[in-house]
Coordinates of C-alpha atoms in Angstrom, one line a residue:
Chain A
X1 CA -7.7 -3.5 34.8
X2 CA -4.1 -2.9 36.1
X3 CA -3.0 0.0 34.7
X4 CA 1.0 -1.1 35.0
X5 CA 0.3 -4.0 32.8
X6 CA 2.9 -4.3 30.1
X7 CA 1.4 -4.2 26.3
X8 CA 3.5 -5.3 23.3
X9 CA 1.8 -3.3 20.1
X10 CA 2.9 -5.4 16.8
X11 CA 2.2 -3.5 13.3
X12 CA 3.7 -2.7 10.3
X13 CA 3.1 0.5 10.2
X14 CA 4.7 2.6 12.3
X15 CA 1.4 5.4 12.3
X16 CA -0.8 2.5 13.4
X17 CA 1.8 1.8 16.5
X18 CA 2.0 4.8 17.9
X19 CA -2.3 5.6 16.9
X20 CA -2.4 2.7 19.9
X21 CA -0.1 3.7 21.6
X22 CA -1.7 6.7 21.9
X23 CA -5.0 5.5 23.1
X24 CA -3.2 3.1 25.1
X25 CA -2.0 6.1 27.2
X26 CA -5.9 7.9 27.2
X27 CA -6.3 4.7 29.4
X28 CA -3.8 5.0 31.4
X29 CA -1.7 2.4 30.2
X30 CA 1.8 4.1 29.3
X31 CA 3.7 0.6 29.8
X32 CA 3.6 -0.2 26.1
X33 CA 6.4 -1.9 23.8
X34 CA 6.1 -2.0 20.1
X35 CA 7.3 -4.8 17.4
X36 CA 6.8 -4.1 13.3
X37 CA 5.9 -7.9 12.8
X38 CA 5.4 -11.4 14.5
X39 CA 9.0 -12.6 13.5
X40 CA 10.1 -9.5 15.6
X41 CA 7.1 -9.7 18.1
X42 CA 7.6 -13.2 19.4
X43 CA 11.3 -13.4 20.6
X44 CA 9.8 -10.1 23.1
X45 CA 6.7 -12.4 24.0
X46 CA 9.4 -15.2 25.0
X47 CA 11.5 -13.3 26.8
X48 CA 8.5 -12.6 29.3
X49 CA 6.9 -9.9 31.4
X50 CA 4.3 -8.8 28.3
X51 CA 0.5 -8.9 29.6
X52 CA -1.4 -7.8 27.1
X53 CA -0.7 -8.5 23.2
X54 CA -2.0 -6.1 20.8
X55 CA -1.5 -7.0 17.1
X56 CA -2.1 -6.4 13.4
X57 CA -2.8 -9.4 10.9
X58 CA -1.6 -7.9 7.7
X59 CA 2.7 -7.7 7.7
X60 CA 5.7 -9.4 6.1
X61 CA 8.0 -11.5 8.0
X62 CA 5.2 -13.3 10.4
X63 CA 1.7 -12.3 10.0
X64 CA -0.2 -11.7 13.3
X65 CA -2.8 -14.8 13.0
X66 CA 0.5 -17.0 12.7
X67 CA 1.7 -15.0 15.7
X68 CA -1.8 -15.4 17.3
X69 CA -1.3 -19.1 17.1
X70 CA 2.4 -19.2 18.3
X71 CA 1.3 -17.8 21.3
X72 CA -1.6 -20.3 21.9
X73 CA 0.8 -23.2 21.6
X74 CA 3.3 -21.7 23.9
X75 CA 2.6 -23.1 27.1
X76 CA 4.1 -19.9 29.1
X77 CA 2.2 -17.6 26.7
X78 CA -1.1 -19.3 26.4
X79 CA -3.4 -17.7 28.6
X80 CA -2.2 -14.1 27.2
X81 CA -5.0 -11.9 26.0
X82 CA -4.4 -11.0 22.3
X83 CA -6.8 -8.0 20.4
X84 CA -6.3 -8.2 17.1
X85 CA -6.9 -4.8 15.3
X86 CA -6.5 -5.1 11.9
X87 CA -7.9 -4.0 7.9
X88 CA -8.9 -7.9 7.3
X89 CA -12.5 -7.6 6.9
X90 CA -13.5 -11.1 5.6
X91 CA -15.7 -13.1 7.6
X92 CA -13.8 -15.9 7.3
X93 CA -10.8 -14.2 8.5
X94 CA -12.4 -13.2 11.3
X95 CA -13.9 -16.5 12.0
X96 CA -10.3 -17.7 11.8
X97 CA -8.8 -15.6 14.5
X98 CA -11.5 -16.5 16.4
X99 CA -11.0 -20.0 16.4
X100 CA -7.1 -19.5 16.8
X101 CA -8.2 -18.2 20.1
X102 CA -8.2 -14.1 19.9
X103 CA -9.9 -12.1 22.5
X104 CA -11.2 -9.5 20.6
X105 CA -11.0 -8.4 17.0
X106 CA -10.8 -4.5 15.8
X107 CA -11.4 -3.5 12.3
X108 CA -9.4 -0.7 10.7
X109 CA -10.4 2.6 10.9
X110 CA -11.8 2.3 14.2
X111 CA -12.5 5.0 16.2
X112 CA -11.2 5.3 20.0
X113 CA -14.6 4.8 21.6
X114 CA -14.4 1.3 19.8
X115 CA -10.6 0.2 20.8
X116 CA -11.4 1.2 24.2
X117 CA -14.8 -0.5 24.5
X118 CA -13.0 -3.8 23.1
X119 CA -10.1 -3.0 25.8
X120 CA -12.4 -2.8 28.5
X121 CA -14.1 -6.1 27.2
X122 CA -11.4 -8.4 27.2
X123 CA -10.3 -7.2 30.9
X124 CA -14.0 -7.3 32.4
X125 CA -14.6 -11.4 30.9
X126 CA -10.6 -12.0 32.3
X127 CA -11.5 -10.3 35.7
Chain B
X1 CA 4.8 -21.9 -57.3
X2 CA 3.4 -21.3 -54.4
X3 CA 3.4 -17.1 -53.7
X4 CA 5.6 -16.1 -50.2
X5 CA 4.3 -16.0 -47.1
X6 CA 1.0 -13.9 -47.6
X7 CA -0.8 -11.7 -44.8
X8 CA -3.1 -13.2 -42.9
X9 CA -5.9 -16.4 -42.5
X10 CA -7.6 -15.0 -46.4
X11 CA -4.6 -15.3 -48.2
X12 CA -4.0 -18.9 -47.0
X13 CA -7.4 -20.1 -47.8
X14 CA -7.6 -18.4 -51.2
X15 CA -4.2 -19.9 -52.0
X16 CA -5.6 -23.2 -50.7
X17 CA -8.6 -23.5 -53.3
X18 CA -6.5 -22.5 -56.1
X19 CA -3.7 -25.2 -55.2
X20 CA -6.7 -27.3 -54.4
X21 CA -8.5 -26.8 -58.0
X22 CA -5.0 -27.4 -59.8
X23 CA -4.4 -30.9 -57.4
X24 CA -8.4 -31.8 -58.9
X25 CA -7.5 -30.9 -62.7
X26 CA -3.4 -33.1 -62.7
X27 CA -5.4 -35.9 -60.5
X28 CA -7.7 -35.8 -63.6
X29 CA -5.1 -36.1 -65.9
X30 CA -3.2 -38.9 -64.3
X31 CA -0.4 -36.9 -63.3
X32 CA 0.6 -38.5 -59.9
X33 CA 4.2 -36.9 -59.7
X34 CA 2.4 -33.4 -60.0
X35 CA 0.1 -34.2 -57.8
X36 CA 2.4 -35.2 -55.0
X37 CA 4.6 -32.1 -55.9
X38 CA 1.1 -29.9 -55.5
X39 CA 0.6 -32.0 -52.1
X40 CA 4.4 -31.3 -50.7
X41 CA 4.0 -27.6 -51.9
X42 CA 0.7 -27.5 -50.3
X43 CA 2.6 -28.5 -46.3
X44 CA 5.5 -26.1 -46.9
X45 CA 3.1 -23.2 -47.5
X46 CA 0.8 -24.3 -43.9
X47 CA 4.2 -23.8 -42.6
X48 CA 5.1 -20.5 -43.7
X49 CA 1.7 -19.4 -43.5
X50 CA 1.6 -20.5 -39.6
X51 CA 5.2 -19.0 -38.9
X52 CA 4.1 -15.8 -40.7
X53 CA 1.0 -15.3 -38.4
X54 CA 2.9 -16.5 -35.2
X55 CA 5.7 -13.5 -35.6
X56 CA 2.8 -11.3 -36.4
X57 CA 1.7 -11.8 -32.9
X58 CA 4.4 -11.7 -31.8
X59 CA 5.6 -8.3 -33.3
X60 CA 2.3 -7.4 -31.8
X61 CA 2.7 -8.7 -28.5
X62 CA 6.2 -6.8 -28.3
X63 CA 4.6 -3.8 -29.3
X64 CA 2.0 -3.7 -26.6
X65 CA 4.6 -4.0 -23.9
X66 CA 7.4 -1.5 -25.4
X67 CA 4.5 0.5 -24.6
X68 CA 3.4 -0.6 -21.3
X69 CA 6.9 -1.1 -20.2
X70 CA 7.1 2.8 -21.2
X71 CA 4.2 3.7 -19.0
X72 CA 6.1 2.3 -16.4
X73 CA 8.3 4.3 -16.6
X74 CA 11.4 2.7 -17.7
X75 CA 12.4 -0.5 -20.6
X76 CA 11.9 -4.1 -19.2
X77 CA 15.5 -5.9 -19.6
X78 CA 14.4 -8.9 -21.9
X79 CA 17.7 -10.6 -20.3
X80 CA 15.6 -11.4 -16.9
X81 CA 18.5 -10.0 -15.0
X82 CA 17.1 -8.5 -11.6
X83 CA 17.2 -5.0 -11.5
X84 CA 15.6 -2.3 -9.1
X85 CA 11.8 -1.7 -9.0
X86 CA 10.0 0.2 -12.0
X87 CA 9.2 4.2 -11.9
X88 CA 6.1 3.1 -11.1
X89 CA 6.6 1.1 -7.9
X90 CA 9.1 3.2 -6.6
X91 CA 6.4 6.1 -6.8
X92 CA 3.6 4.3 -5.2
X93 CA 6.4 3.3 -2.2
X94 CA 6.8 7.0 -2.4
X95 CA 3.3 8.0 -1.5
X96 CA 3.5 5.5 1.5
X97 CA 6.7 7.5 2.7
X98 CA 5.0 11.3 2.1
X99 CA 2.0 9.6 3.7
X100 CA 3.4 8.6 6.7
X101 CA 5.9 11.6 7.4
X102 CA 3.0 13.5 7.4
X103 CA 0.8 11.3 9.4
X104 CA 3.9 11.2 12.5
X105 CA 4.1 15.4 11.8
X106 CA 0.1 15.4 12.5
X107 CA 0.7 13.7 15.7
X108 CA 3.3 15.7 17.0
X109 CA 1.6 18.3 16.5
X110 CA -1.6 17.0 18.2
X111 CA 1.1 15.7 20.6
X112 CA 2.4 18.9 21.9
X113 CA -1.2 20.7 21.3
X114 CA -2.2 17.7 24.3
X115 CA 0.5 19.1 26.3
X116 CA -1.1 22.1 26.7
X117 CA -4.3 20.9 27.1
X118 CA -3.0 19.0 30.1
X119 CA -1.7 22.4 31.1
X120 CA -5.0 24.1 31.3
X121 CA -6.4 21.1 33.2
X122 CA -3.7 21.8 35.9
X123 CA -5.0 25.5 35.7
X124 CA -8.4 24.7 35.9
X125 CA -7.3 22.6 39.7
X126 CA -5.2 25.6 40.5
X127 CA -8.5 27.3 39.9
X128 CA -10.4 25.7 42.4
X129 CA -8.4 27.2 45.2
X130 CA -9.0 30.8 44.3
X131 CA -12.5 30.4 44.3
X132 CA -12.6 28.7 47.8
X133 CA -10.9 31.8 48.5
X134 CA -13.4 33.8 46.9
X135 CA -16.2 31.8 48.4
X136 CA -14.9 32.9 52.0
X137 CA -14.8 36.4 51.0
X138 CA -18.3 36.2 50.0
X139 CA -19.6 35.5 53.3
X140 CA -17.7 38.4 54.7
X141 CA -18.4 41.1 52.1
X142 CA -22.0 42.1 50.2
X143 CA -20.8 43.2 47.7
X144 CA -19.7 39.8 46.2
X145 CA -22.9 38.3 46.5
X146 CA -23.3 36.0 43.5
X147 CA -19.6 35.9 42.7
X148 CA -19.2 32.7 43.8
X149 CA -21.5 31.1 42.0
X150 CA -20.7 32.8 38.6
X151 CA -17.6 32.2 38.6
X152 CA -18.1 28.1 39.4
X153 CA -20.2 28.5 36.4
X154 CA -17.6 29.4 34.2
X155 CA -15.1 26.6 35.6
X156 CA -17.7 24.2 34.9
X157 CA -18.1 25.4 31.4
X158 CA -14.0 25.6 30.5
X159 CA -13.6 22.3 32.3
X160 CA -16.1 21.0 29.7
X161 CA -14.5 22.4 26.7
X162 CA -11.0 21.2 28.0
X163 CA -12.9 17.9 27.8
X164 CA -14.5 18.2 24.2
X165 CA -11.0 19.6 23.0
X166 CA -9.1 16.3 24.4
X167 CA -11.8 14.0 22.6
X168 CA -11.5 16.5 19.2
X169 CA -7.3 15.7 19.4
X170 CA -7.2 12.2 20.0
X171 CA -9.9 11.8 16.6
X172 CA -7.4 13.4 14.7
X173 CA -4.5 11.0 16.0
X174 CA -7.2 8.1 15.0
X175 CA -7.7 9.6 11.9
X176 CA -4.3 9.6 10.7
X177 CA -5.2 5.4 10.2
X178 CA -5.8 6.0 6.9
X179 CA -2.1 6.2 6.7
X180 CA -1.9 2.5 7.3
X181 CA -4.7 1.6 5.0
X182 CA -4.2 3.5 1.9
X183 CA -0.2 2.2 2.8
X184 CA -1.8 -1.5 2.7
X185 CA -3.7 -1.0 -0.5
X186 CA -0.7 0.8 -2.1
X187 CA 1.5 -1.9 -1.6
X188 CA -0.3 -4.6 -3.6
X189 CA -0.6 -2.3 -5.9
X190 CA 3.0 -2.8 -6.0
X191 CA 3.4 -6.1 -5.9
X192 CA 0.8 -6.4 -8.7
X193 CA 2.9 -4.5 -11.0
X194 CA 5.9 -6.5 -10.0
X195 CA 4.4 -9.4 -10.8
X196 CA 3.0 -7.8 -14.2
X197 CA 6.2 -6.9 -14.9
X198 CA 8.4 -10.3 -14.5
X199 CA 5.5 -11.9 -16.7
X200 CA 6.1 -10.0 -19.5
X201 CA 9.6 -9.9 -19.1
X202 CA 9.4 -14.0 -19.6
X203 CA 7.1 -13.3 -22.2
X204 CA 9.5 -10.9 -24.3
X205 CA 12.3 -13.7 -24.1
X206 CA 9.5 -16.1 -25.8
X207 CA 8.9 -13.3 -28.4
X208 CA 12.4 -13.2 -29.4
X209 CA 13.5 -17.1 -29.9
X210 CA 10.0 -16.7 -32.1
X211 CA 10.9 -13.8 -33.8
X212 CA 14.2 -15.5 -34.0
X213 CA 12.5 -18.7 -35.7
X214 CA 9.4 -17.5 -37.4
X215 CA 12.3 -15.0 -39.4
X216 CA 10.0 -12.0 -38.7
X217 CA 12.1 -8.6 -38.5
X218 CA 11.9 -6.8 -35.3
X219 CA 13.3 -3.4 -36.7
X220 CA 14.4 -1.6 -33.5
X221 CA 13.1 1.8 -35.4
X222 CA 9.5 1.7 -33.9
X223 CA 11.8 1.7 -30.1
X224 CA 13.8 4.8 -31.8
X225 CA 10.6 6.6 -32.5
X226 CA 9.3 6.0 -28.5
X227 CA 12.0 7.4 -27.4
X228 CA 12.8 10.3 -29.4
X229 CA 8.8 11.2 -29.0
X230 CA 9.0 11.4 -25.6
X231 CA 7.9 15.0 -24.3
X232 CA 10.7 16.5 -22.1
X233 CA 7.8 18.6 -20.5
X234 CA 5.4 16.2 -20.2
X235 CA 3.6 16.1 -17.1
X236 CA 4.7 13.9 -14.5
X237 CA 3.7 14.7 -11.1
X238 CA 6.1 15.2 -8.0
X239 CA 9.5 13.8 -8.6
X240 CA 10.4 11.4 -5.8
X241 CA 13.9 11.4 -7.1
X242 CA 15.1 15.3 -5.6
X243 CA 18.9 14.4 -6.3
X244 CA 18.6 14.4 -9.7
X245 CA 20.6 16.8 -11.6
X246 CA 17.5 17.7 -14.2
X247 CA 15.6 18.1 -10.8
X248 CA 15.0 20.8 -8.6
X249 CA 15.3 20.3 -5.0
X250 CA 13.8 23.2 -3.6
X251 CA 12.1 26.7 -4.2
X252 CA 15.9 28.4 -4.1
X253 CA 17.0 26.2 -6.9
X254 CA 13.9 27.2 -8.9
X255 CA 14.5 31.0 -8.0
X256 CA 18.2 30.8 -9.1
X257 CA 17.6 29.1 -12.4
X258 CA 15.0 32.0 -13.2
X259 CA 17.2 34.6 -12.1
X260 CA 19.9 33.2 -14.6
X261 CA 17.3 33.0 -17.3
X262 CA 17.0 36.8 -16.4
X263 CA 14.1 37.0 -14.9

């Protein structure tokens, strides 16, 4: 996993941003941007330069499984590995995401141990 | 002639078999004109009857929301024009606010408490020199047999607490999530209420063009009674509104209103 790698963090809630952000930097990772929503959070994704997408489903503006599938139909932001860590619980939901293409899916309250885990997952199938 | 408007279902079918008895007896006696007169009598009174119980309903209905609206905190404008967010949303947005000022102040604590965690870990590296140091000196002097040794010991075991202490901090940054899910769960509380809110506001403009046609009398006196029963010392929880003038904004106001009260 490169530690350098830029991450864009998308939610809401400003305590959940910087929770990530947070762990994030327990990894190593200290390259992080942050977005409150997908309207906000896809112009960044655009501009380029963002490896890693870390998002929240739940928030106004652009929720992040309608993000989830902007990315997937963007041609320059297809491949990008997207976790999604969010307070949807419903199987179907997570069925959803899954089918939109997500690379992992966290469940709020998580505990570090499980974001990392998920982290390391996504980077270890990529690799 | 038929009696006014009576109260309620009983009264209409009591009045019914009467009329309906007397439309028998003139039918009986070949009165036709009566009859027909009994007949029209008879539709007029369904009507009344039917308006009578409709503005009872409605009276009711207005009632029951005067007295939500109330526990909301404020009076729904039956005009529908849009106005700010009830008592009650604004509180609940409140709570996310408090919530999340304190969550950020948590993790800037935990923040500058992992600062010097880091600091201890440069220590602890800082640490390893000296006892080379001391390791060499061991081999030259007896008397610090063992020293060496010991004191690795006791790296080992602050090294391992450094550890435990790093893992104890970031839980408490994860824990602060609930921030973000009480926050969720709060807000469609909030929307729920607004939602609530503009239904019965539609629902008090129906109750007035039936109040309006039905002829029942909305006296304004039981809204004059809410009002003026309304406990000035009731309890109501933190105020979220601190620039009020009837509010106190901090411990100082409080101390300088007692001390002009003389105590």
């Amino acid at each position: 996993m490169n530690k350098d790698m830029k991450i864009l963090v998308v939610d809401d809630f400003s305590t959940m941003r910087r929770i990530i952000k947070n762990l994030l930097r327990d990894l190593g990772m200290t390259n992080v941007l942050e977005a409150d929503d997908g309207q906000t959070a896809l112009p960044i994704l655009k501009q380029g330069g963002i490896d890693f997408l870390v998002t929240d489903w739940n928030m106004p503006g652009m929720t992040g499984i309608d993000l989830l599938k902007e990315v997937r139909s963007d041609p320059n932001l297809a491949a990008m590995p997207v976790l999604m860590v969010t307070a949807e619980a419903k199987k179907e939901q997570i069925i959803a995401a899954a089918q939109a293409g997500v690379n992992g899916y966290v469940v709020k309250p998580f505990t570090a141990a499980v974001l990392k885990a998920k982290i390391d997952k996504i980077f270890e199938r990529l690799s | 002639m038929i009696s006014e408007t009576g109260n309620g279902l009983s009264h209409f079918e009591m009045e019914l078999q009467l009329k309906a008895q007397e439309l028998v007896s003139v039918l009986n006696e070949g009165k036709l004109p009566d009859a027909m007169e009994i007949i029209r009598e008879l539709h007029e009174f369904r009507h009344q009857t039917f308006f009578s119980e409709v503005g009872h309903l409605t009276r009711g209905l207005h009632e029951a929301i005067k007295s939500f609206s109330s526990e909301l905190g404020r009076s729904l404008n039956i005009d529908g024009t849009p106005q700010a967010e009830t008592d009650a949303a604004e509180r609940l947005n409140y709570v996310i606010e408090v919530t999340e000022k304190n969550a950020h102040e948590t993790m800037d604590r935990v923040d500058k408490a992992l600062v010097l965690v880091d600091k201890l870990d440069k220590q602890s590296e800082r640490f390893k020199d000296l006892l080379l140091l001391v390791g060499q000196l061991e081999k030259e002097h007896d008397s610090l047999k063992g020293v060496y040794d010991r004191t690795c010991a006791v790296k080992e075991e602050s090294e391992q607490t450094i550890s435990t202490l790093r893992e104890e901090l970031t839980d408490i940054v994860v824990s602060q999530s609930y921030q973000d899910i009480t926050g969720q769960l709060i807000r469609r509380v909030i929307n729920l209420v607004t939602n609530v809110e503009d239904h019965l506001v539609a629902l008090m403009g129906m109750a007035a063009q039936v109040e309006r046609i039905s002829g029942v009398d909305m006296s304004i006196e039981s809204d004059d009674k809410q009002t003026n029963n309304k406990n000035p010392i009731q309890a109501e929880g933190p105020q979220i509104r601190k620039e009020h003038a009837d509010v106190v904004s901090d411990q100082d106001e409080v101390d300088d209103l007692l001390s002009s009260l003389g105590f």
